[in-house]
Tab-separated table of C-alpha atoms in Angstrom:
chain	number	residue	atom	x	y	z
A	945	MET	CA	16.703	-13.961	34.738
A	946	LYS	CA	14.161	-14.041	31.921
A	947	VAL	CA	14.182	-10.229	31.738
A	948	LEU	CA	17.962	-10.227	31.324
A	949	LEU	CA	17.708	-12.808	28.546
A	950	LEU	CA	14.999	-10.722	26.871
A	951	TYR	CA	17.230	-7.639	27.167
A	952	TRP	CA	20.100	-9.583	25.576
A	953	ILE	CA	17.891	-10.766	22.689
A	954	PHE	CA	16.671	-7.229	22.011
A	955	THR	CA	20.194	-5.835	22.310
A	956	GLN	CA	21.505	-8.353	19.770
A	957	ALA	CA	18.672	-7.393	17.418
A	958	THR	CA	19.245	-3.652	17.738
A	959	LEU	CA	23.013	-3.945	17.405
A	960	SER	CA	22.746	-6.085	14.278
A	961	SER	CA	20.300	-3.881	12.379
A	962	PHE	CA	20.134	-0.363	11.075
A	963	THR	CA	16.540	0.769	11.407
A	964	GLY	CA	12.879	-0.014	11.674
A	965	LEU	CA	11.652	-3.528	11.076
A	966	SER	CA	15.094	-4.949	10.316
A	967	THR	CA	15.244	-6.256	13.900
A	968	LEU	CA	12.137	-8.368	13.299
A	969	PRO	CA	13.805	-11.494	11.840
A	970	LEU	CA	16.033	-12.028	14.877
A	971	ILE	CA	13.225	-11.189	17.287
A	972	ARG	CA	10.885	-13.629	15.563
A	973	HIS	CA	13.500	-16.372	15.469
A	974	GLU	CA	14.317	-16.015	19.166
A	975	LEU	CA	10.895	-15.347	20.664
A	976	VAL	CA	8.564	-17.294	18.348
A	977	SER	CA	10.544	-20.103	16.716
A	978	GLN	CA	13.148	-20.943	19.312
A	979	ARG	CA	11.767	-20.059	22.768
A	980	HIS	CA	7.980	-20.090	22.035
A	981	TRP	CA	7.405	-17.136	24.374
A	982	ILE	CA	4.904	-15.604	21.941
A	983	THR	CA	3.127	-16.676	18.756
A	984	ASP	CA	3.250	-15.142	15.291
A	985	GLU	CA	-0.176	-13.645	15.994
A	986	ASP	CA	1.125	-12.050	19.218
A	987	LEU	CA	4.141	-10.725	17.334
A	988	ASN	CA	1.947	-9.275	14.576
A	989	ALA	CA	-0.276	-7.597	17.184
A	990	ALA	CA	2.712	-6.162	19.066
A	991	VAL	CA	4.243	-4.815	15.853
A	992	LEU	CA	0.887	-3.277	14.879
A	993	VAL	CA	0.565	-1.542	18.255
A	994	GLY	CA	4.178	-0.360	18.222
A	995	ARG	CA	4.063	0.903	14.630
A	996	SER	CA	0.759	2.704	15.253
A	997	THR	CA	2.318	4.997	17.832
A	998	PRO	CA	4.351	8.102	17.080
A	999	GLY	CA	8.071	7.980	17.650
A	1000	PRO	CA	11.076	6.065	16.377
A	1001	MET	CA	10.496	3.232	13.934
A	1002	SER	CA	11.873	0.604	16.328
A	1003	VAL	CA	9.525	1.483	19.185
A	1004	TYR	CA	7.550	-1.661	18.333
A	1005	LEU	CA	10.208	-3.559	20.309
A	1006	VAL	CA	8.810	-2.019	23.507
A	1007	SER	CA	5.390	-3.394	22.584
A	1008	ILE	CA	6.902	-6.838	21.981
A	1009	GLY	CA	8.737	-6.678	25.310
A	1010	GLN	CA	5.491	-5.789	27.055
A	1011	GLN	CA	3.755	-8.679	25.268
A	1012	VAL	CA	6.402	-11.130	26.522
A	1013	LEU	CA	7.024	-9.993	30.123
A	1014	GLY	CA	4.773	-7.059	30.891
A	1015	TRP	CA	6.340	-3.821	32.115
A	1016	PRO	CA	9.749	-5.362	32.942
A	1017	GLY	CA	9.900	-6.606	29.329
A	1018	ALA	CA	8.941	-3.166	28.017
A	1019	VAL	CA	11.706	-1.542	30.073
A	1020	ALA	CA	14.243	-4.139	28.902
A	1021	ALA	CA	13.275	-3.450	25.285
A	1022	TRP	CA	13.508	0.316	25.774
A	1023	LEU	CA	16.965	0.012	27.327
A	1024	SER	CA	18.108	-2.131	24.414
A	1025	LEU	CA	16.855	0.571	22.033
A	1026	VAL	CA	18.786	3.452	23.606
A	1027	MET	CA	22.035	1.587	24.313
A	1028	PRO	CA	23.196	1.170	20.671
A	1029	ALA	CA	22.754	4.878	19.982
A	1030	GLY	CA	25.072	5.649	22.875
A	1031	LEU	CA	27.627	3.161	21.593
A	1032	ILE	CA	27.449	4.595	18.079
A	1033	LEU	CA	28.093	8.070	19.414
A	1034	LEU	CA	31.203	6.771	21.146
A	1035	LEU	CA	32.413	4.876	18.063
A	1036	ALA	CA	31.569	7.561	15.499
A	1037	GLY	CA	34.648	9.591	16.254
A	1038	GLY	CA	36.924	6.590	15.759
A	1039	LEU	CA	35.290	5.473	12.492
A	1040	ARG	CA	35.196	8.885	10.836
A	1041	PRO	CA	38.561	8.461	9.030
A	1042	TYR	CA	37.319	5.238	7.375
A	1043	ALA	CA	33.907	6.521	6.266
A	1044	GLN	CA	35.095	7.470	2.758
A	1045	HIS	CA	37.028	4.257	2.044
A	1046	GLN	CA	35.403	2.087	-0.621
A	1047	ARG	CA	35.830	-1.152	1.375
A	1048	PHE	CA	34.048	0.401	4.353
A	1049	LYS	CA	31.187	1.587	2.108
A	1050	ASN	CA	30.954	-1.856	0.466
A	1051	ALA	CA	30.816	-3.549	3.873
A	1052	ILE	CA	27.949	-1.296	4.943
A	1053	ARG	CA	26.086	-1.977	1.670
A	1054	PHE	CA	26.528	-5.725	2.140
A	1055	ILE	CA	25.169	-5.558	5.694
A	1056	VAL	CA	22.146	-3.556	4.564
A	1057	LEU	CA	21.404	-5.955	1.668
A	1058	ALA	CA	21.805	-9.029	3.879
A	1059	SER	CA	19.483	-7.605	6.537
A	1060	ASN	CA	16.894	-6.766	3.850
A	1061	GLY	CA	16.962	-10.350	2.580
A	1062	TYR	CA	16.571	-11.656	6.105
A	1063	ALA	CA	13.690	-9.234	6.721
A	1064	LEU	CA	11.951	-10.351	3.511
A	1065	ALA	CA	12.103	-13.993	4.604
A	1066	THR	CA	10.554	-13.051	7.948
A	1067	LEU	CA	7.897	-10.960	6.225
A	1068	VAL	CA	6.790	-14.001	4.239
A	1069	GLN	CA	6.407	-16.031	7.448
A	1070	LEU	CA	4.485	-13.269	9.222
A	1071	CYS	CA	2.192	-12.822	6.216
A	1072	GLN	CA	1.352	-16.508	6.317
A	1073	ALA	CA	0.270	-16.086	9.951
A	1074	ALA	CA	-1.643	-12.832	9.292
A	1075	PHE	CA	-3.469	-13.749	6.075
A	1076	THR	CA	-5.939	-16.264	7.391
A	1077	HIS	CA	-8.272	-15.709	4.435
A	1078	TRP	CA	-7.582	-15.097	0.765
A	1079	LEU	CA	-9.604	-11.868	0.908
A	1080	LEU	CA	-7.105	-10.426	3.409
A	1081	ALA	CA	-4.273	-11.040	0.969
A	1082	LEU	CA	-6.269	-9.454	-1.859
A	1083	LEU	CA	-7.155	-6.486	0.344
A	1084	SER	CA	-3.485	-6.002	1.202
A	1085	VAL	CA	-2.419	-6.090	-2.440
A	1086	CYS	CA	-5.138	-3.593	-3.387
A	1087	SER	CA	-4.171	-1.307	-0.500
A	1088	ALA	CA	-0.518	-1.433	-1.519
A	1089	ALA	CA	-1.460	-0.630	-5.112
A	1090	LEU	CA	-3.503	2.357	-3.953
A	1091	LEU	CA	-0.601	3.574	-1.842
A	1092	LEU	CA	1.827	3.285	-4.733
A	1093	ARG	CA	-0.411	4.539	-7.574
A	1094	THR	CA	-2.501	7.309	-6.017
A	1095	ARG	CA	-2.056	10.329	-3.818
A	1096	LEU	CA	-4.581	9.058	-1.274
A	1097	ASP	CA	-3.490	9.530	2.307
A	1098	THR	CA	-2.377	6.357	4.081
A	1099	LEU	CA	-4.891	6.919	6.854
A	1100	TRP	CA	-7.833	6.848	4.429
A	1101	ILE	CA	-6.579	3.673	2.788
A	1102	LEU	CA	-6.177	1.986	6.162
A	1103	LEU	CA	-9.613	3.116	7.328
A	1104	GLY	CA	-11.190	1.984	4.065
A	1105	ALA	CA	-9.498	-1.400	4.183
A	1106	GLY	CA	-10.511	-1.866	7.809
A	1107	ALA	CA	-14.120	-0.911	7.119
A	1108	PHE	CA	-14.224	-3.184	4.065
A	1109	TRP	CA	-12.879	-6.120	6.056
A	1110	LEU	CA	-15.342	-5.552	8.912
A	1111	LEU	CA	-18.223	-5.444	6.450
A	1112	VAL	CA	-17.089	-8.528	4.533
A	1113	SER	CA	-16.297	-10.533	7.670
A	1114	ARG	CA	-19.746	-9.749	9.127
A	1115	LEU	CA	-21.575	-10.572	5.885
A	1116	LEU	CA	-19.657	-13.803	5.267
A	1117	LEU	CA	-19.448	-14.713	8.981
A	1118	LEU	CA	-15.662	-15.148	8.836
């Protein structure tokens, strides 16, 4: 029964979001805050593993499912990822006449803005769990600044930040 509940949680998250990490607030609320099936640290690790792999942006849900219930959880998460796309394909033909109406466009904009606000609130909570030292927060800000201000490849910034943190944590015995 737990696998069916996990499938339902993931399905709710994928049906109520548009892309990428926008499913994270609902997933965190259900799995970390409400049911205590995983911790914020587990969620951060699962997102890191899922986002490190090639493929769709929401594939991190499979990693979270595996973290919660092993392979049955990973399969439940995968099924919840592919089901909304099938539903959208079925509904797309019926919604096509409304796509150019201003009220329809405004409703979509509102949903996107609301999900971004919800995602930002979750991001703050996950950052609090991830930044266990002030140097990690500083390193993240510097990495973001490098990403935004230079043409350095993301991979080099990540490798540099990782190497810097390993060196600092070994020298300071963190």
